[in-house]
Structures are given as structure tokens and as C-alpha cells.
PDB file of C-alpha atoms in Angstrom:
ATOM      1  CA  MET A 838       5.900  33.467   0.098  1.00  0.00           C
ATOM      2  CA  ARG A 839       3.442  31.813   2.701  1.00  0.00           C
ATOM      3  CA  TYR A 840       4.998  28.532   2.714  1.00  0.00           C
ATOM      4  CA  LYS A 841       8.885  29.593   2.672  1.00  0.00           C
ATOM      5  CA  GLY A 842      10.735  27.731   5.491  1.00  0.00           C
ATOM      6  CA  LYS A 843       7.941  25.181   5.811  1.00  0.00           C
ATOM      7  CA  VAL A 844       7.621  23.370   2.477  1.00  0.00           C
ATOM      8  CA  THR A 845      10.723  22.196   0.769  1.00  0.00           C
ATOM      9  CA  HIS A 846       9.435  19.928  -2.127  1.00  0.00           C
ATOM     10  CA  TRP A 847       6.706  21.081  -4.632  1.00  0.00           C
ATOM     11  CA  GLU A 848       4.790  18.601  -6.803  1.00  0.00           C
ATOM     12  CA  ILE A 849       3.214  20.520  -9.669  1.00  0.00           C
ATOM     13  CA  TRP A 850      -0.399  19.614 -10.396  1.00  0.00           C
ATOM     14  CA  ASN A 851      -2.095  16.244  -9.821  1.00  0.00           C
ATOM     15  CA  GLU A 852      -2.281  13.560 -12.559  1.00  0.00           C
ATOM     16  CA  PRO A 853      -2.025  15.913 -15.421  1.00  0.00           C
ATOM     17  CA  ASN A 854      -2.170  13.046 -18.086  1.00  0.00           C
ATOM     18  CA  LEU A 855      -5.740  12.217 -17.248  1.00  0.00           C
ATOM     19  CA  SER A 856      -8.727  14.360 -18.542  1.00  0.00           C
ATOM     20  CA  HIS A 857     -10.218  14.523 -15.089  1.00  0.00           C
ATOM     21  CA  PHE A 858      -7.593  16.684 -13.960  1.00  0.00           C
ATOM     22  CA  TRP A 859      -6.511  18.470 -17.177  1.00  0.00           C
ATOM     23  CA  GLN A 860      -9.431  20.667 -18.359  1.00  0.00           C
ATOM     24  CA  PRO A 861     -10.716  22.000 -20.552  1.00  0.00           C
ATOM     25  CA  SER A 862      -8.213  20.721 -23.296  1.00  0.00           C
ATOM     26  CA  LYS A 863      -7.121  17.205 -23.572  1.00  0.00           C
ATOM     27  CA  PRO A 864      -3.996  16.167 -21.578  1.00  0.00           C
ATOM     28  CA  ASN A 865      -0.787  17.325 -23.214  1.00  0.00           C
ATOM     29  CA  ALA A 866       2.777  16.825 -22.057  1.00  0.00           C
ATOM     30  CA  ALA A 867       4.085  19.910 -23.784  1.00  0.00           C
ATOM     31  CA  ASP A 868       1.473  22.114 -21.963  1.00  0.00           C
ATOM     32  CA  TYR A 869       2.248  20.406 -18.754  1.00  0.00           C
ATOM     33  CA  LEU A 870       6.037  21.025 -19.065  1.00  0.00           C
ATOM     34  CA  GLU A 871       5.316  24.683 -19.623  1.00  0.00           C
ATOM     35  CA  LEU A 872       3.271  24.751 -16.389  1.00  0.00           C
ATOM     36  CA  VAL A 873       6.080  23.052 -14.566  1.00  0.00           C
ATOM     37  CA  LYS A 874       8.805  25.581 -15.815  1.00  0.00           C
ATOM     38  CA  LEU A 875       6.542  28.422 -15.100  1.00  0.00           C
ATOM     39  CA  THR A 876       5.483  27.397 -11.510  1.00  0.00           C
ATOM     40  CA  GLY A 877       8.948  26.223 -10.680  1.00  0.00           C
ATOM     41  CA  ARG A 878      10.470  29.405 -11.728  1.00  0.00           C
ATOM     42  CA  ILE A 879       8.162  31.547  -9.634  1.00  0.00           C
ATOM     43  CA  ILE A 880       8.754  29.106  -6.564  1.00  0.00           C
ATOM     44  CA  ARG A 881      12.485  29.167  -6.961  1.00  0.00           C
ATOM     45  CA  ASN A 882      12.605  32.973  -7.039  1.00  0.00           C
ATOM     46  CA  GLU A 883      11.185  33.013  -3.520  1.00  0.00           C
ATOM     47  CA  ILE A 884      12.794  29.646  -2.337  1.00  0.00           C
ATOM     48  CA  PRO A 885      16.108  29.082  -4.267  1.00  0.00           C
ATOM     49  CA  ASP A 886      16.588  25.574  -2.823  1.00  0.00           C
ATOM     50  CA  ALA A 887      13.050  24.409  -3.468  1.00  0.00           C
ATOM     51  CA  LYS A 888      12.759  20.888  -5.164  1.00  0.00           C
ATOM     52  CA  ILE A 889      10.384  20.703  -8.022  1.00  0.00           C
ATOM     53  CA  GLY A 890       8.478  17.555  -8.866  1.00  0.00           C
ATOM     54  CA  GLY A 891       6.583  16.358 -12.014  1.00  0.00           C
ATOM     55  CA  THR A 892       3.950  13.735 -11.782  1.00  0.00           C
ATOM     56  CA  THR A 893       1.735  11.275 -13.624  1.00  0.00           C
ATOM     57  CA  ALA A 894      -1.040   8.769 -12.766  1.00  0.00           C
ATOM     58  CA  SER A 895       0.932   5.867 -13.967  1.00  0.00           C
ATOM     59  CA  PRO A 896       4.047   4.145 -12.398  1.00  0.00           C
ATOM     60  CA  ALA A 897       5.215   3.279 -15.990  1.00  0.00           C
ATOM     61  CA  LEU A 898       6.397   5.756 -18.733  1.00  0.00           C
ATOM     62  CA  ASN A 899       3.724   5.495 -21.406  1.00  0.00           C
ATOM     63  CA  LYS A 900       3.440   7.847 -24.439  1.00  0.00           C
ATOM     64  CA  TRP A 901       2.557  11.011 -22.471  1.00  0.00           C
ATOM     65  CA  GLU A 902       5.293  10.544 -20.020  1.00  0.00           C
ATOM     66  CA  MET A 903       7.819   9.732 -22.669  1.00  0.00           C
ATOM     67  CA  GLU A 904       6.906  12.845 -24.283  1.00  0.00           C
ATOM     68  CA  PHE A 905       7.519  15.054 -21.274  1.00  0.00           C
ATOM     69  CA  PHE A 906      11.145  13.825 -20.956  1.00  0.00           C
ATOM     70  CA  GLU A 907      11.784  13.729 -24.734  1.00  0.00           C
ATOM     71  CA  LEU A 908      10.878  17.445 -24.670  1.00  0.00           C
ATOM     72  CA  GLY A 909      13.522  18.107 -21.882  1.00  0.00           C
ATOM     73  CA  GLY A 910      11.387  17.722 -18.780  1.00  0.00           C
ATOM     74  CA  ALA A 911      14.370  16.303 -16.773  1.00  0.00           C
ATOM     75  CA  ALA A 912      15.871  19.767 -16.719  1.00  0.00           C
ATOM     76  CA  ALA A 913      12.861  21.237 -15.011  1.00  0.00           C
ATOM     77  CA  ILE A 914      12.499  18.918 -12.144  1.00  0.00           C
ATOM     78  CA  ASP A 915      14.152  17.428  -9.156  1.00  0.00           C
ATOM     79  CA  PHE A 916      11.844  14.391  -8.507  1.00  0.00           C
ATOM     80  CA  TRP A 917       9.373  12.492 -10.374  1.00  0.00           C
ATOM     81  CA  CYS A 918       6.106  11.086  -8.940  1.00  0.00           C
ATOM     82  CA  GLY A 919       4.098   7.927 -10.246  1.00  0.00           C
ATOM     83  CA  HIS A 920       0.905   6.791  -8.736  1.00  0.00           C
ATOM     84  CA  ALA A 921       0.434   3.248  -7.787  1.00  0.00           C
ATOM     85  CA  TYR A 922      -3.150   2.170  -7.728  1.00  0.00           C
ATOM     86  CA  THR A 923      -3.496  -1.440  -8.252  1.00  0.00           C
ATOM     87  CA  ARG A 924      -5.265  -4.604  -6.972  1.00  0.00           C
ATOM     88  CA  VAL A 925      -2.049  -6.468  -6.410  1.00  0.00           C
ATOM     89  CA  PRO A 926       0.751  -4.237  -5.034  1.00  0.00           C
ATOM     90  CA  GLU A 927       3.604  -6.090  -6.913  1.00  0.00           C
ATOM     91  CA  LEU A 928       1.849  -5.875 -10.398  1.00  0.00           C
ATOM     92  CA  LEU A 929       0.547  -3.043 -12.604  1.00  0.00           C
ATOM     93  CA  ARG A 930      -3.073  -2.987 -13.438  1.00  0.00           C
ATOM     94  CA  ARG A 931      -4.127  -4.462 -16.808  1.00  0.00           C
ATOM     95  CA  GLN A 932      -4.804  -1.024 -18.399  1.00  0.00           C
ATOM     96  CA  GLN A 933      -1.346   0.332 -17.407  1.00  0.00           C
ATOM     97  CA  ARG A 934       0.410  -2.813 -18.840  1.00  0.00           C
ATOM     98  CA  ILE A 935      -1.441  -2.435 -22.236  1.00  0.00           C
ATOM     99  CA  ALA A 936      -0.641   1.226 -22.472  1.00  0.00           C
ATOM    100  CA  SER A 937       3.012   0.938 -21.411  1.00  0.00           C
ATOM    101  CA  GLY A 938       3.823  -2.335 -23.155  1.00  0.00           C
ATOM    102  CA  SER A 939       6.188  -3.244 -20.363  1.00  0.00           C
ATOM    103  CA  SER A 940       6.333  -5.900 -17.857  1.00  0.00           C
ATOM    104  CA  GLN A 941       3.547  -6.259 -15.294  1.00  0.00           C
ATOM    105  CA  ASP A 942       5.996  -6.542 -12.615  1.00  0.00           C
ATOM    106  CA  TYR A 943       6.269  -3.314 -10.527  1.00  0.00           C
ATOM    107  CA  VAL A 944       9.955  -3.757  -9.758  1.00  0.00           C
ATOM    108  CA  THR A 945      11.035  -4.326 -13.202  1.00  0.00           C
ATOM    109  CA  VAL A 946       8.911  -1.503 -14.445  1.00  0.00           C
ATOM    110  CA  LEU A 947      10.464   0.846 -12.148  1.00  0.00           C
ATOM    111  CA  LYS A 948      13.993  -0.238 -13.265  1.00  0.00           C
ATOM    112  CA  ASP A 949      12.900   0.726 -16.769  1.00  0.00           C
ATOM    113  CA  VAL A 950      11.606   4.095 -15.620  1.00  0.00           C
ATOM    114  CA  ARG A 951      14.972   4.734 -13.850  1.00  0.00           C
ATOM    115  CA  SER A 952      16.981   3.860 -17.053  1.00  0.00           C
ATOM    116  CA  VAL A 953      14.791   6.035 -19.259  1.00  0.00           C
ATOM    117  CA  ILE A 954      14.863   9.094 -17.017  1.00  0.00           C
ATOM    118  CA  ASP A 955      18.682   8.640 -16.658  1.00  0.00           C
ATOM    119  CA  ALA A 956      18.993   8.494 -20.471  1.00  0.00           C
ATOM    120  CA  HIS A 957      17.145  11.764 -20.959  1.00  0.00           C
ATOM    121  CA  GLY A 958      19.389  13.727 -18.535  1.00  0.00           C
ATOM    122  CA  GLY A 959      17.674  12.809 -15.344  1.00  0.00           C
ATOM    123  CA  LYS A 960      20.301  11.038 -13.301  1.00  0.00           C
ATOM    124  CA  HIS A 961      19.686  13.828 -10.564  1.00  0.00           C
ATOM    125  CA  ILE A 962      16.022  13.006 -10.404  1.00  0.00           C
ATOM    126  CA  ALA A 963      14.655  11.155  -7.452  1.00  0.00           C
ATOM    127  CA  ILE A 964      11.849   8.777  -8.112  1.00  0.00           C
ATOM    128  CA  TRP A 965       8.813   8.839  -5.815  1.00  0.00           C
ATOM    129  CA  GLN A 966       5.669   6.945  -5.368  1.00  0.00           C
ATOM    130  CA  GLY A 967       3.400   9.972  -4.982  1.00  0.00           C
ATOM    131  CA  GLU A 968       0.137   8.474  -4.340  1.00  0.00           C
ATOM    132  CA  SER A 969      -1.314   4.919  -3.829  1.00  0.00           C
ATOM    133  CA  GLY A 970      -4.030   3.350  -2.022  1.00  0.00           C
ATOM    134  CA  PHE A 971      -6.631   0.513  -1.407  1.00  0.00           C
ATOM    135  CA  PRO A 972     -10.074   0.914   0.148  1.00  0.00           C
ATOM    136  CA  SER A 973     -11.536  -0.901   3.047  1.00  0.00           C
ATOM    137  CA  TRP A 974     -14.871  -0.414   1.325  1.00  0.00           C
ATOM    138  CA  PHE A 975     -15.769  -0.226  -2.419  1.00  0.00           C
ATOM    139  CA  PRO A 976     -18.791   1.219  -4.130  1.00  0.00           C
ATOM    140  CA  ALA A 977     -20.222  -1.138  -6.853  1.00  0.00           C
ATOM    141  CA  GLY A 978     -18.355  -0.877 -10.294  1.00  0.00           C
ATOM    142  CA  HIS A 979     -15.249   0.821  -8.786  1.00  0.00           C
ATOM    143  CA  TRP A 980     -12.623   1.617 -11.230  1.00  0.00           C
ATOM    144  CA  LEU A 981      -9.911  -0.464  -9.808  1.00  0.00           C
ATOM    145  CA  TRP A 982     -11.707  -3.577 -10.779  1.00  0.00           C
ATOM    146  CA  TRP A 983     -11.766  -4.939 -14.304  1.00  0.00           C
ATOM    147  CA  PRO A 984     -14.463  -5.592 -15.569  1.00  0.00           C
ATOM    148  CA  LYS A 985     -16.214  -3.197 -13.286  1.00  0.00           C
ATOM    149  CA  THR A 986     -19.370  -5.278 -13.146  1.00  0.00           C
ATOM    150  CA  VAL A 987     -17.455  -7.746 -11.038  1.00  0.00           C
ATOM    151  CA  CYS A 988     -16.907  -5.148  -8.271  1.00  0.00           C
ATOM    152  CA  LYS A 989     -20.037  -5.251  -5.714  1.00  0.00           C
ATOM    153  CA  GLU A 990     -20.807  -2.649  -3.090  1.00  0.00           C
ATOM    154  CA  GLY A 991     -19.227  -3.253   0.235  1.00  0.00           C
ATOM    155  CA  TRP A 992     -16.349  -5.447  -1.186  1.00  0.00           C
ATOM    156  CA  GLN A 993     -13.020  -5.871   0.716  1.00  0.00           C
ATOM    157  CA  SER A 994     -12.185  -5.334   4.241  1.00  0.00           C
ATOM    158  CA  GLN A 995      -9.965  -3.686   6.826  1.00  0.00           C
ATOM    159  CA  ALA A 996      -7.804  -6.646   6.888  1.00  0.00           C
ATOM    160  CA  ASN A 997      -7.156  -6.569   3.112  1.00  0.00           C
ATOM    161  CA  GLN A 998      -6.509  -2.811   3.112  1.00  0.00           C
ATOM    162  CA  ALA A 999      -4.001  -3.284   5.974  1.00  0.00           C
ATOM    163  CA  LYS A1000      -2.122  -6.149   4.070  1.00  0.00           C
ATOM    164  CA  TRP A1001      -2.179  -4.267   0.827  1.00  0.00           C
ATOM    165  CA  LEU A1002      -0.622  -1.182   2.590  1.00  0.00           C
ATOM    166  CA  LEU A1003       2.280  -3.249   3.990  1.00  0.00           C
ATOM    167  CA  ARG A1004       2.865  -4.985   0.674  1.00  0.00           C
ATOM    168  CA  ARG A1005       2.826  -1.626  -1.165  1.00  0.00           C
ATOM    169  CA  PHE A1006       5.551  -0.069   1.058  1.00  0.00           C
ATOM    170  CA  VAL A1007       7.791  -2.996   0.922  1.00  0.00           C
ATOM    171  CA  THR A1008       7.450  -3.375  -2.869  1.00  0.00           C
ATOM    172  CA  ASP A1009       8.225   0.312  -3.194  1.00  0.00           C
ATOM    173  CA  ARG A1010      11.308  -0.381  -1.067  1.00  0.00           C
ATOM    174  CA  ARG A1011      12.445  -3.058  -3.412  1.00  0.00           C
ATOM    175  CA  ALA A1012      12.022  -0.978  -6.381  1.00  0.00           C
ATOM    176  CA  GLY A1013      14.392   1.808  -5.092  1.00  0.00           C
ATOM    177  CA  ILE A1014      11.498   4.329  -4.482  1.00  0.00           C
ATOM    178  CA  VAL A1015      12.880   7.230  -2.360  1.00  0.00           C
ATOM    179  CA  ARG A1016       9.566   8.281  -0.808  1.00  0.00           C
ATOM    180  CA  SER A1017       6.289   6.480  -0.717  1.00  0.00           C
ATOM    181  CA  SER A1018       2.740   7.545   0.342  1.00  0.00           C
ATOM    182  CA  PHE A1019      -0.659   6.157   0.949  1.00  0.00           C
ATOM    183  CA  PHE A1020      -4.020   7.804   0.150  1.00  0.00           C
ATOM    184  CA  GLN A1021      -5.457   8.780   2.522  1.00  0.00           C
ATOM    185  CA  MET A1022      -5.581   9.672   6.196  1.00  0.00           C
ATOM    186  CA  ALA A1023      -9.424   9.782   6.614  1.00  0.00           C
ATOM    187  CA  ASP A1024     -12.168   8.575   4.394  1.00  0.00           C
ATOM    188  CA  ILE A1025     -14.045  11.308   2.378  1.00  0.00           C
ATOM    189  CA  SER A1026     -17.399  11.748   4.275  1.00  0.00           C
ATOM    190  CA  ARG A1027     -19.015  13.979   1.669  1.00  0.00           C
ATOM    191  CA  HIS A1028     -19.678  14.256  -2.004  1.00  0.00           C
ATOM    192  CA  TYR A1029     -16.488  14.083  -4.000  1.00  0.00           C
ATOM    193  CA  SER A1030     -16.359  15.924  -7.248  1.00  0.00           C
ATOM    194  CA  MET A1031     -13.870  15.844 -10.142  1.00  0.00           C
ATOM    195  CA  ALA A1032     -14.082  17.574 -13.611  1.00  0.00           C
ATOM    196  CA  THR A1033     -16.733  15.205 -14.979  1.00  0.00           C
ATOM    197  CA  THR A1034     -18.072  13.115 -12.147  1.00  0.00           C
ATOM    198  CA  THR A1035     -19.395  13.422  -8.616  1.00  0.00           C
ATOM    199  CA  GLN A1036     -19.470  10.557  -5.982  1.00  0.00           C
ATOM    200  CA  SER A1037     -21.971  10.527  -3.276  1.00  0.00           C
ATOM    201  CA  HIS A1038     -20.157   7.759  -1.358  1.00  0.00           C
ATOM    202  CA  PRO A1039     -16.408   7.529  -2.487  1.00  0.00           C
ATOM    203  CA  ALA A1040     -14.540   4.397  -1.856  1.00  0.00           C
ATOM    204  CA  GLU A1041     -13.330   4.397   1.746  1.00  0.00           C
ATOM    205  CA  HIS A1042      -9.495   4.837   1.285  1.00  0.00           C
ATOM    206  CA  GLY A1043      -8.689   6.210   4.759  1.00  0.00           C
ATOM    207  CA  ILE A1044      -6.675   4.487   7.374  1.00  0.00           C
ATOM    208  CA  VAL A1045      -9.059   6.389   9.658  1.00  0.00           C
ATOM    209  CA  ASN A1046     -12.830   6.218   9.533  1.00  0.00           C
ATOM    210  CA  GLY A1047     -14.018   9.529   7.926  1.00  0.00           C
ATOM    211  CA  TRP A1048     -17.186   9.664  10.161  1.00  0.00           C
ATOM    212  CA  THR A1049     -16.021   8.392  13.581  1.00  0.00           C
ATOM    213  CA  TYR A1050     -12.163   8.968  13.318  1.00  0.00           C
ATOM    214  CA  GLU A1051     -11.772   5.632  14.785  1.00  0.00           C
ATOM    215  CA  PRO A1052      -8.316   4.008  13.502  1.00  0.00           C
ATOM    216  CA  LYS A1053      -8.673   1.095  11.189  1.00  0.00           C
ATOM    217  CA  MET A1054      -6.396  -1.932  11.031  1.00  0.00           C
ATOM    218  CA  SER A1055      -4.426  -0.372   8.238  1.00  0.00           C
ATOM    219  CA  TYR A1056      -3.606   2.612  10.811  1.00  0.00           C
ATOM    220  CA  HIS A1057      -2.069   0.137  13.301  1.00  0.00           C
ATOM    221  CA  ALA A1058      -0.274  -1.699  10.612  1.00  0.00           C
ATOM    222  CA  PHE A1059       1.155   1.586   9.245  1.00  0.00           C
ATOM    223  CA  GLY A1060       2.299   2.433  12.779  1.00  0.00           C
ATOM    224  CA  HIS A1061       4.065  -0.952  13.138  1.00  0.00           C
ATOM    225  CA  TYR A1062       5.835  -0.511   9.808  1.00  0.00           C
ATOM    226  CA  ASN A1063       7.035   3.032  10.631  1.00  0.00           C
ATOM    227  CA  ALA A1064       8.414   1.734  14.028  1.00  0.00           C
ATOM    228  CA  LEU A1065      10.323  -0.806  12.120  1.00  0.00           C
ATOM    229  CA  LEU A1066      11.767   1.813   9.835  1.00  0.00           C
ATOM    230  CA  ALA A1067      12.545   3.968  12.698  1.00  0.00           C
ATOM    231  CA  THR A1068      14.973   1.016  13.895  1.00  0.00           C
ATOM    232  CA  ALA A1069      12.993   0.550  17.117  1.00  0.00           C
ATOM    233  CA  LYS A1070      15.160  -2.061  19.139  1.00  0.00           C
ATOM    234  CA  ALA A1071      14.442  -4.588  21.692  1.00  0.00           C
ATOM    235  CA  ALA A1072      17.073  -6.473  23.734  1.00  0.00           C
ATOM    236  CA  ASP A1073      16.335  -9.818  21.898  1.00  0.00           C
ATOM    237  CA  ALA A1074      15.699  -8.126  18.440  1.00  0.00           C
ATOM    238  CA  SER A1075      16.914  -9.771  15.221  1.00  0.00           C
ATOM    239  CA  GLY A1076      18.718  -7.678  12.619  1.00  0.00           C
ATOM    240  CA  VAL A1077      16.537  -6.593   9.708  1.00  0.00           C
ATOM    241  CA  SER A1078      17.676  -5.280   6.392  1.00  0.00           C
ATOM    242  CA  LEU A1079      15.214  -3.347   4.144  1.00  0.00           C
ATOM    243  CA  THR A1080      17.542  -2.227   1.263  1.00  0.00           C
ATOM    244  CA  PRO A1081      16.189  -3.014  -2.329  1.00  0.00           C
ATOM    245  CA  LYS A1082      19.412  -5.238  -2.899  1.00  0.00           C
ATOM    246  CA  SER A1083      18.740  -7.335   0.191  1.00  0.00           C
ATOM    247  CA  ASP A1084      14.964  -7.610  -0.455  1.00  0.00           C
ATOM    248  CA  GLY A1085      15.645  -8.843  -4.019  1.00  0.00           C
ATOM    249  CA  ALA A1086      17.867 -11.536  -2.746  1.00  0.00           C
ATOM    250  CA  ALA A1087      15.519 -12.844  -0.147  1.00  0.00           C
TER     251      ALA A1087
END
């Protein structure tokens, strides 16, 4: 296999609970589980110690996600990825709260996710935040804003994106997330097409300008945060604890 010895973790598909990414039929947890089993078996035949991941567009476990685990999905995966796109990093979006019927607090929701997965035979499963992000520039009517008519073209700023990024990673840490990510490295500087839509100028999610490759404020913020986690030290440095337990007590 081409990626043997290079790739250890394999997330199967992207946001399969959304019709944008599950065509031509409607999203179906049973079909997705079959895809995970089939793909995971092929990968493990070549890479026996490969880690297989399932994924969803929601941090919470809604009807589609619950069905996946009720059908025995925990036995097919080693890690589970939720995607955390919100206006406020510490809270779920309005639509996600309505769908899940859970608290709007991200940390509380992730505790519930952990409990449910454990109860369905998934104590071995690591929980990841597989995709998140916040643009430094919005097109009008962007889906992150509700109602969409509120969002005007050009809203937001590099400073807001940088602050959102830092709050996202600290919140993930508090929630006990094993791995976190941020979408994306560079802005999409061309048309972006999905199953049913094409955007001529997508929201600028990158931490690097997609046209000039000039680093944004979020790029530098990310670098400082990584340095902190790498335990960079100075002679007069104060001790810092970033465990979920200590964060929660702060």
C-alpha cells in the first residue's frame, strides 16, 4: 500500500451524516458503518496496526450518530471525530443544540459523548476534534450565522479568527479531546464545489492568505500555542498546567 509506514490513522470519509457528502442516497448510519468495516478491513490487511476512525459533522451524538453506535459501530473503530464549527468556541451552534437535545456547553456535551460511547462498548475509542475553523473573512449569508441574512460580506477579522483559534484549542483540551485540528492551512483561492453547491469565493478559513501566502494573525497565534504545549521554557517562566482537570478548576 502506498502509505504503509507513513500513515498510521485513517479517518473514513468526511461528514457522512450530511447530504453534501453522502450521494446519491440520503445519509444512512447503517450504510456508513458498512463502508467503515469494508475499508477498515482492506487497510488492516496491509497495515495490521492501523487505527481506523469514524466521523460526523457534529460534536454531539444526534440520531444518526446514535444509530451508528447502536448498530455496533464501536467495534469497527479506534477513534471518533466530531467537527466543531461554531461562532462561540465554548458553545454548540443553535442547530446542533436543537438536533441533539443536549446542553449547549461544549465540554458538557463531550462528557455525554464519552459516556454514550463507553456504554456501547467503546471504552477503547479516543475522541478527536477532527475539523474546526473560523474565517477571517465571510461571504454574505455564510452558514455559520443564523439567521443568514445577518451575515454581511467581509465580516470578521484576522484578530477575531486568531482569538477563536486559541479558544477552540483550550476548550478542546478542557473537554478531554485527544487530538484537535483547525481548518485550514491556506485559503481556498479558487471555486469550491460540493455535491449540490459551488462557491466562487469561499470563506477565508486559512491561517495563511491563499493568494499571497502571507501568514495571518492566527498563524502566529497557533505558533505561540504550539510552543507552549512543547513546554518551551525560560529562566523566569512560571509553571503552566493544561490538563482538563486543572482547566476546569481554574
